[in-house]
Amino acid sequence: MAVELPAKAQKPPRAPAARHSVVASLSEASEPFVSFIVCTRNRVRALGASIRSIEAACHAHAANRSELVVVDNGSTDGTPEELARMAAASTMPITLATEPRPGLAAARNTGMARARGRIFVFIDDDCEVDRNYLADLQRHYASGDARVIRGGRVELGDPADLPFTIKRSKVAARLTRDVHPGGFVLGCNMTMHRDVAARIGPFDERFGAGAPLKAAEDTDYLVRAFRLGIPVEYVPDMIVHHHHGRRFRAAIEELHRNYSLGNGGLCLKHLLGAPWLLKHFGWTVRSACGEVFGGARFDPKLQLSHWPIVSMNIVGAARFARIAMANAAQPTERRQPEQAAPKLR
């Protein structure tokens, strides 16, 4: 159950959805155009820069009513106190919520349940949005298909960080079966209409940082959208700058393995509904074998191999199978594999 914190002295907020609480209430007037959703855990220093960048982007395009929803996922570094201070000082509406159950997917589900905007924008707590982000967002949703999942460009925030967890392509594209969904749209810069979120449902809490499968909660969401016939689109603007802070190879290799672990579970989960994912696993096995004879690595610049992808895909599939069997063995009322859709206002 979410933990309630003291509220700002404003009009009483709407009745909260189950498990969630508001500490900085919003106006009861018309719903915002955009809800920025930021989930955080023990990144109090980076979080301040992220929130300030969102505030600056919203002030630069004040005609678009926006709100910020911040979900604290069990921080122990003073994040709650700093968030309360920033919310009290901010000139934009900020909703604060807590989700003590560990996992980015659980926190994102809490954020969606609290958000009131027509468009949801998921931004990671170590990312800063470009000043023109809202102008780009409005243009795409005004002139393009609104019933899509749309992600923008992710640039490296600090040149001292290694070039990973970014997407710099300047070519717009839509997801097809010939492209692996992992990294096609990055979860640190992912947007969708609230009706799309309602149709797809919540994030699968078995996936993602802090969960048993450690990653791929965003990729799972893309696959589920694709299976429902909802397009997934990458656009080369709507820019965020990722300050991920990883400057040593060991940290990148660990993240590389975690991504592959999650994708292995993803492949087994969607084995019947999206068997084309197996094709990508086969291609990876072929590329890994090719490395033995001098073929290209998965990431030549960082010298990341295909072999960890193969091995961790297998481990991830086995872990997903164990979780699924354990859930199936639980009494019905205790199962929690993929929850009912969140209550989106």
Short mmCIF file of C-alpha atoms in Angstrom, two decimals:
data_model
loop_
_atom_site.label_atom_id
_atom_site.label_comp_id
_atom_site.label_asym_id
_atom_site.label_seq_id
_atom_site.Cartn_x
_atom_site.Cartn_y
_atom_site.Cartn_z
CA MET A 1 0.00 0.00 0.00
CA ALA A 2 1.28 3.45 -0.85
CA VAL A 3 2.32 5.66 2.05
CA GLU A 4 0.65 9.03 2.46
CA LEU A 5 2.72 12.11 3.12
CA PRO A 6 1.53 15.52 4.36
CA ALA A 7 -0.20 17.57 1.68
CA LYS A 8 0.34 21.18 0.73
CA ALA A 9 -2.32 23.50 2.09
CA GLN A 10 -4.52 23.70 -0.98
CA LYS A 11 -7.96 22.46 -1.95
CA PRO A 12 -8.51 18.80 -1.00
CA PRO A 13 -7.27 16.49 -3.77
CA ARG A 14 -9.49 14.04 -5.56
CA ALA A 15 -10.06 10.74 -3.84
CA PRO A 16 -6.90 8.74 -4.60
CA ALA A 17 -6.94 5.44 -6.42
CA ALA A 18 -6.25 2.35 -4.32
CA ARG A 19 -2.63 2.05 -3.11
CA HIS A 20 -1.73 5.61 -4.11
CA SER A 21 -1.58 8.95 -2.35
CA VAL A 22 -1.13 12.61 -3.26
CA VAL A 23 0.99 15.07 -1.37
CA ALA A 24 0.96 18.07 -3.69
CA SER A 25 -2.59 18.48 -4.91
CA LEU A 26 -3.66 19.60 -8.37
CA SER A 27 -6.38 21.98 -9.42
CA GLU A 28 -9.75 20.39 -10.04
CA ALA A 29 -10.02 22.33 -13.28
CA SER A 30 -9.65 20.85 -16.75
CA GLU A 31 -7.22 17.99 -17.09
CA PRO A 32 -3.64 18.77 -18.16
CA PHE A 33 -2.47 18.10 -21.68
CA VAL A 34 0.64 16.29 -20.44
CA SER A 35 1.55 14.30 -17.35
CA PHE A 36 5.28 13.85 -16.91
CA ILE A 37 5.81 10.68 -14.85
CA VAL A 38 9.16 10.31 -13.09
CA CYS A 39 9.92 7.29 -10.89
CA THR A 40 12.87 7.53 -8.54
CA ARG A 41 14.87 5.59 -6.00
CA ASN A 42 17.93 6.94 -4.17
CA ARG A 43 18.94 9.46 -6.83
CA VAL A 44 18.20 12.64 -4.97
CA ARG A 45 21.02 14.62 -6.63
CA ALA A 46 20.13 13.72 -10.21
CA LEU A 47 16.40 14.06 -9.53
CA GLY A 48 16.61 17.80 -8.87
CA ALA A 49 18.16 18.47 -12.29
CA SER A 50 15.53 16.28 -13.96
CA ILE A 51 12.64 18.12 -12.31
CA ARG A 52 14.13 21.52 -13.07
CA SER A 53 14.46 20.60 -16.76
CA ILE A 54 10.80 19.54 -16.88
CA GLU A 55 9.77 22.80 -15.22
CA ALA A 56 11.82 24.79 -17.74
CA ALA A 57 10.27 22.94 -20.69
CA CYS A 58 6.78 23.52 -19.30
CA HIS A 59 7.42 27.22 -18.70
CA ALA A 60 8.79 27.59 -22.24
CA HIS A 61 5.47 26.29 -23.61
CA ALA A 62 3.01 27.36 -20.94
CA ALA A 63 0.05 27.16 -23.34
CA ASN A 64 0.19 23.38 -22.84
CA ARG A 65 -1.10 22.68 -19.35
CA SER A 66 1.25 20.16 -17.76
CA GLU A 67 1.73 18.37 -14.49
CA LEU A 68 4.52 16.37 -12.94
CA VAL A 69 3.95 13.09 -11.10
CA VAL A 70 6.91 11.83 -9.08
CA VAL A 71 6.83 8.37 -7.54
CA ASP A 72 9.32 7.53 -4.80
CA ASN A 73 10.05 3.80 -4.92
CA GLY A 74 11.39 3.34 -1.39
CA SER A 75 14.26 5.82 -1.29
CA THR A 76 16.48 6.00 1.81
CA ASP A 77 18.70 8.95 0.80
CA GLY A 78 16.49 11.88 1.80
CA THR A 79 14.49 11.86 -1.43
CA PRO A 80 11.06 12.27 0.27
CA GLU A 81 12.16 15.39 2.14
CA GLU A 82 13.80 16.90 -0.95
CA LEU A 83 10.75 16.14 -3.06
CA ALA A 84 8.47 17.85 -0.54
CA ARG A 85 10.72 20.92 -0.64
CA MET A 86 10.78 21.03 -4.45
CA ALA A 87 7.01 20.53 -4.70
CA ALA A 88 6.37 23.39 -2.25
CA ALA A 89 8.67 25.71 -4.23
CA SER A 90 7.60 24.71 -7.73
CA THR A 91 5.44 26.89 -9.95
CA MET A 92 3.95 23.88 -11.74
CA PRO A 93 1.52 21.32 -10.32
CA ILE A 94 3.40 18.42 -8.78
CA THR A 95 1.86 15.23 -7.45
CA LEU A 96 4.02 13.14 -5.14
CA ALA A 97 3.30 9.49 -4.47
CA THR A 98 5.10 6.61 -2.84
CA GLU A 99 5.24 2.99 -3.94
CA PRO A 100 7.08 0.90 -1.35
CA ARG A 101 6.87 -2.33 -3.36
CA PRO A 102 10.23 -2.59 -5.14
CA GLY A 103 10.41 -2.29 -8.89
CA LEU A 104 10.29 0.33 -11.62
CA ALA A 105 7.20 -1.29 -13.16
CA ALA A 106 5.30 -1.04 -9.88
CA ALA A 107 6.32 2.61 -9.55
CA ARG A 108 5.24 3.37 -13.10
CA ASN A 109 1.85 1.78 -12.47
CA THR A 110 1.45 4.03 -9.44
CA GLY A 111 2.40 7.04 -11.57
CA MET A 112 -0.15 6.18 -14.25
CA ALA A 113 -2.88 5.80 -11.63
CA ARG A 114 -2.11 9.29 -10.26
CA ALA A 115 -1.65 11.05 -13.64
CA ARG A 116 -4.47 13.24 -14.96
CA GLY A 117 -3.12 14.33 -18.34
CA ARG A 118 -4.22 13.24 -21.80
CA ILE A 119 -0.65 12.32 -22.73
CA PHE A 120 1.65 10.34 -20.43
CA VAL A 121 5.39 11.06 -20.72
CA PHE A 122 7.73 8.67 -18.91
CA ILE A 123 11.08 10.26 -18.05
CA ASP A 124 13.79 8.60 -15.95
CA ASP A 125 15.09 10.38 -12.87
CA ASP A 126 18.58 10.72 -14.38
CA CYS A 127 17.33 12.37 -17.58
CA GLU A 128 16.83 16.03 -18.46
CA VAL A 129 14.31 17.06 -21.09
CA ASP A 130 15.12 19.50 -23.86
CA ARG A 131 13.60 22.97 -23.57
CA ASN A 132 11.60 22.39 -26.80
CA TYR A 133 10.31 18.98 -25.72
CA LEU A 134 6.68 20.07 -25.32
CA ALA A 135 6.61 21.84 -28.68
CA ASP A 136 7.83 18.66 -30.38
CA LEU A 137 5.39 16.52 -28.41
CA GLN A 138 2.41 18.71 -29.27
CA ARG A 139 3.31 18.76 -32.96
CA HIS A 140 3.47 14.97 -33.17
CA TYR A 141 0.23 14.39 -31.31
CA ALA A 142 -1.56 17.13 -33.24
CA SER A 143 -0.48 16.05 -36.73
CA GLY A 144 0.16 12.34 -36.32
CA ASP A 145 -1.66 9.31 -35.00
CA ALA A 146 -2.53 9.85 -31.33
CA ARG A 147 -3.12 6.16 -30.68
CA VAL A 148 0.55 5.18 -30.70
CA ILE A 149 3.42 4.66 -28.34
CA ARG A 150 5.93 7.30 -29.35
CA GLY A 151 9.50 7.73 -28.13
CA GLY A 152 12.06 10.39 -28.83
CA ARG A 153 15.81 10.76 -29.10
CA VAL A 154 18.02 10.04 -26.09
CA GLU A 155 21.37 11.82 -26.10
CA LEU A 156 24.27 11.31 -23.72
CA GLY A 157 23.95 13.88 -20.93
CA ASP A 158 27.61 13.85 -19.90
CA PRO A 159 30.34 13.12 -22.46
CA ALA A 160 32.37 11.46 -19.70
CA ASP A 161 29.77 8.69 -19.48
CA LEU A 162 30.07 5.68 -21.77
CA PRO A 163 27.78 5.81 -24.84
CA PHE A 164 25.16 3.29 -23.69
CA THR A 165 21.40 3.49 -23.01
CA ILE A 166 21.09 6.21 -25.61
CA LYS A 167 19.43 6.44 -29.03
CA ARG A 168 20.78 9.04 -31.41
CA SER A 169 19.15 8.06 -34.69
CA LYS A 170 17.90 11.04 -36.70
CA VAL A 171 15.54 8.92 -38.80
CA ALA A 172 11.91 8.38 -37.79
CA ALA A 173 10.79 4.75 -37.80
CA ARG A 174 8.00 2.38 -36.80
CA LEU A 175 8.48 -0.97 -35.14
CA THR A 176 8.14 -4.06 -37.32
CA ARG A 177 8.71 -7.76 -36.72
CA ASP A 178 12.10 -7.43 -38.41
CA VAL A 179 13.36 -5.12 -35.62
CA HIS A 180 13.96 -6.29 -32.06
CA PRO A 181 11.78 -4.13 -29.80
CA GLY A 182 14.48 -3.82 -27.14
CA GLY A 183 15.77 -0.26 -27.34
CA PHE A 184 13.55 0.72 -30.26
CA VAL A 185 11.87 3.20 -27.92
CA LEU A 186 13.68 3.72 -24.63
CA GLY A 187 11.65 3.70 -21.43
CA CYS A 188 13.41 6.86 -20.25
CA ASN A 189 11.67 8.80 -23.06
CA MET A 190 8.38 7.10 -23.85
CA THR A 191 5.00 8.72 -24.42
CA MET A 192 1.44 7.58 -25.05
CA HIS A 193 -2.14 8.78 -24.94
CA ARG A 194 -3.94 7.79 -21.75
CA ASP A 195 -6.40 5.76 -23.86
CA VAL A 196 -3.48 3.70 -25.16
CA ALA A 197 -2.29 3.06 -21.60
CA ALA A 198 -5.81 2.04 -20.58
CA ARG A 199 -6.03 -0.41 -23.46
CA ILE A 200 -2.62 -2.02 -22.88
CA GLY A 201 -2.95 -2.07 -19.11
CA PRO A 202 -0.28 -1.79 -16.41
CA PHE A 203 3.40 -2.59 -16.70
CA ASP A 204 4.21 -6.22 -15.87
CA GLU A 205 5.80 -6.03 -12.44
CA ARG A 206 7.90 -9.15 -12.99
CA PHE A 207 10.09 -7.07 -15.31
CA GLY A 208 12.20 -3.96 -14.79
CA ALA A 209 14.78 -2.59 -12.38
CA GLY A 210 14.17 -3.88 -8.87
CA ALA A 211 12.10 -6.84 -10.11
CA PRO A 212 13.16 -10.48 -10.60
CA LEU A 213 13.82 -9.99 -14.33
CA LYS A 214 15.73 -6.71 -13.78
CA ALA A 215 14.88 -5.08 -17.13
CA ALA A 216 12.57 -5.02 -20.18
CA GLU A 217 9.39 -3.68 -18.55
CA ASP A 218 9.35 -1.05 -21.30
CA THR A 219 10.10 -3.60 -24.04
CA ASP A 220 7.30 -5.83 -22.77
CA TYR A 221 4.97 -2.84 -23.04
CA LEU A 222 6.01 -2.27 -26.66
CA VAL A 223 5.42 -5.92 -27.55
CA ARG A 224 1.98 -5.87 -25.92
CA ALA A 225 1.11 -2.71 -27.85
CA PHE A 226 2.32 -4.23 -31.11
CA ARG A 227 0.26 -7.37 -30.50
CA LEU A 228 -2.83 -5.16 -30.05
CA GLY A 229 -2.18 -3.40 -33.35
CA ILE A 230 -1.02 -0.18 -31.65
CA PRO A 231 1.88 1.34 -33.63
CA VAL A 232 5.20 1.98 -31.91
CA GLU A 233 6.99 5.00 -33.35
CA TYR A 234 10.43 6.50 -32.86
CA VAL A 235 10.89 10.21 -33.65
CA PRO A 236 14.29 11.95 -33.82
CA ASP A 237 13.24 14.97 -31.76
CA MET A 238 11.45 15.06 -28.34
CA ILE A 239 14.99 14.96 -26.95
CA VAL A 240 16.12 13.98 -23.48
CA HIS A 241 19.70 13.92 -22.18
CA HIS A 242 20.59 10.81 -20.20
CA HIS A 243 23.01 11.34 -17.31
CA HIS A 244 23.40 7.66 -16.51
CA GLY A 245 26.76 8.07 -14.76
CA ARG A 246 28.31 4.80 -15.97
CA ARG A 247 31.96 5.45 -16.82
CA PHE A 248 33.50 2.02 -16.34
CA ARG A 249 33.13 -1.02 -18.51
CA ALA A 250 32.05 -3.29 -15.63
CA ALA A 251 28.90 -1.21 -15.07
CA ILE A 252 28.01 -1.35 -18.76
CA GLU A 253 28.58 -5.09 -18.92
CA GLU A 254 26.30 -5.62 -15.91
CA LEU A 255 23.57 -3.54 -17.53
CA HIS A 256 24.08 -5.41 -20.80
CA ARG A 257 23.51 -8.72 -18.97
CA ASN A 258 20.44 -7.37 -17.15
CA TYR A 259 18.86 -6.23 -20.41
CA SER A 260 19.47 -9.65 -21.89
CA LEU A 261 18.02 -11.36 -18.82
CA GLY A 262 14.81 -9.38 -19.15
CA ASN A 263 14.60 -10.00 -22.89
CA GLY A 264 14.93 -13.74 -22.32
CA GLY A 265 11.93 -13.69 -20.02
CA LEU A 266 10.10 -11.53 -22.53
CA CYS A 267 10.70 -14.06 -25.30
CA LEU A 268 9.19 -16.89 -23.26
CA LYS A 269 6.26 -14.78 -22.08
CA HIS A 270 5.29 -13.92 -25.67
CA LEU A 271 6.28 -17.26 -27.18
CA LEU A 272 2.80 -17.93 -28.55
CA GLY A 273 1.62 -14.36 -29.16
CA ALA A 274 4.83 -13.00 -30.70
CA PRO A 275 6.86 -15.99 -31.95
CA TRP A 276 8.83 -13.65 -34.19
CA LEU A 277 10.91 -12.77 -31.13
CA LEU A 278 12.51 -16.20 -31.46
CA LYS A 279 13.82 -15.16 -34.85
CA HIS A 280 15.84 -12.42 -33.19
CA PHE A 281 17.23 -14.90 -30.66
CA GLY A 282 18.30 -17.12 -33.55
CA TRP A 283 20.01 -14.21 -35.25
CA THR A 284 21.86 -13.42 -32.01
CA VAL A 285 23.06 -17.02 -31.70
CA ARG A 286 24.30 -16.86 -35.29
CA SER A 287 26.10 -13.55 -34.63
CA ALA A 288 27.66 -14.96 -31.43
CA CYS A 289 29.01 -17.93 -33.37
CA GLY A 290 30.30 -15.53 -36.01
CA GLU A 291 32.33 -13.69 -33.35
CA VAL A 292 34.40 -16.84 -32.87
CA PHE A 293 35.55 -16.48 -36.48
CA GLY A 294 36.20 -12.76 -36.35
CA GLY A 295 32.68 -11.46 -36.90
CA ALA A 296 31.40 -8.14 -35.55
CA ARG A 297 30.53 -7.78 -31.90
CA PHE A 298 27.14 -6.60 -30.64
CA ASP A 299 28.60 -3.16 -29.89
CA PRO A 300 32.00 -2.78 -31.59
CA LYS A 301 32.67 0.59 -29.96
CA LEU A 302 32.24 -0.76 -26.42
CA GLN A 303 33.42 -4.25 -27.41
CA LEU A 304 30.26 -5.87 -26.04
CA SER A 305 29.79 -9.46 -27.17
CA HIS A 306 26.71 -11.31 -28.39
CA TRP A 307 27.52 -14.23 -26.05
CA PRO A 308 26.19 -12.62 -22.84
CA ILE A 309 22.95 -11.95 -24.72
CA VAL A 310 22.61 -15.61 -25.62
CA SER A 311 23.45 -16.93 -22.15
CA MET A 312 21.35 -14.38 -20.25
CA ASN A 313 18.41 -14.85 -22.63
CA ILE A 314 18.39 -18.51 -21.64
CA VAL A 315 18.72 -17.67 -17.93
CA GLY A 316 15.94 -15.07 -18.23
CA ALA A 317 13.60 -17.53 -19.93
CA ALA A 318 14.25 -20.08 -17.18
CA ARG A 319 13.66 -17.47 -14.48
CA PHE A 320 10.41 -16.35 -16.08
CA ALA A 321 9.26 -19.99 -16.23
CA ARG A 322 9.95 -20.42 -12.50
CA ILE A 323 8.08 -17.22 -11.64
CA ALA A 324 5.13 -18.19 -13.80
CA MET A 325 4.94 -21.66 -12.24
CA ALA A 326 5.20 -20.19 -8.73
CA ASN A 327 2.37 -17.76 -9.49
CA ALA A 328 0.25 -20.56 -10.92
CA ALA A 329 0.75 -22.56 -7.71
CA GLN A 330 -0.48 -19.68 -5.51
CA PRO A 331 -4.13 -19.29 -4.52
CA THR A 332 -6.01 -17.24 -7.10
CA GLU A 333 -6.48 -14.23 -4.81
CA ARG A 334 -2.72 -13.98 -4.24
CA ARG A 335 -1.61 -14.11 -7.86
CA GLN A 336 -0.11 -10.96 -9.33
CA PRO A 337 1.28 -11.79 -12.79
CA GLU A 338 -0.21 -8.95 -14.81
CA GLN A 339 -2.66 -6.83 -12.87
CA ALA A 340 -5.93 -5.35 -13.99
CA ALA A 341 -5.64 -2.07 -15.86
CA PRO A 342 -4.94 0.92 -13.62
CA LYS A 343 -7.77 3.30 -12.92
CA LEU A 344 -7.07 6.07 -15.42
CA ARG A 345 -9.35 9.03 -14.93
#
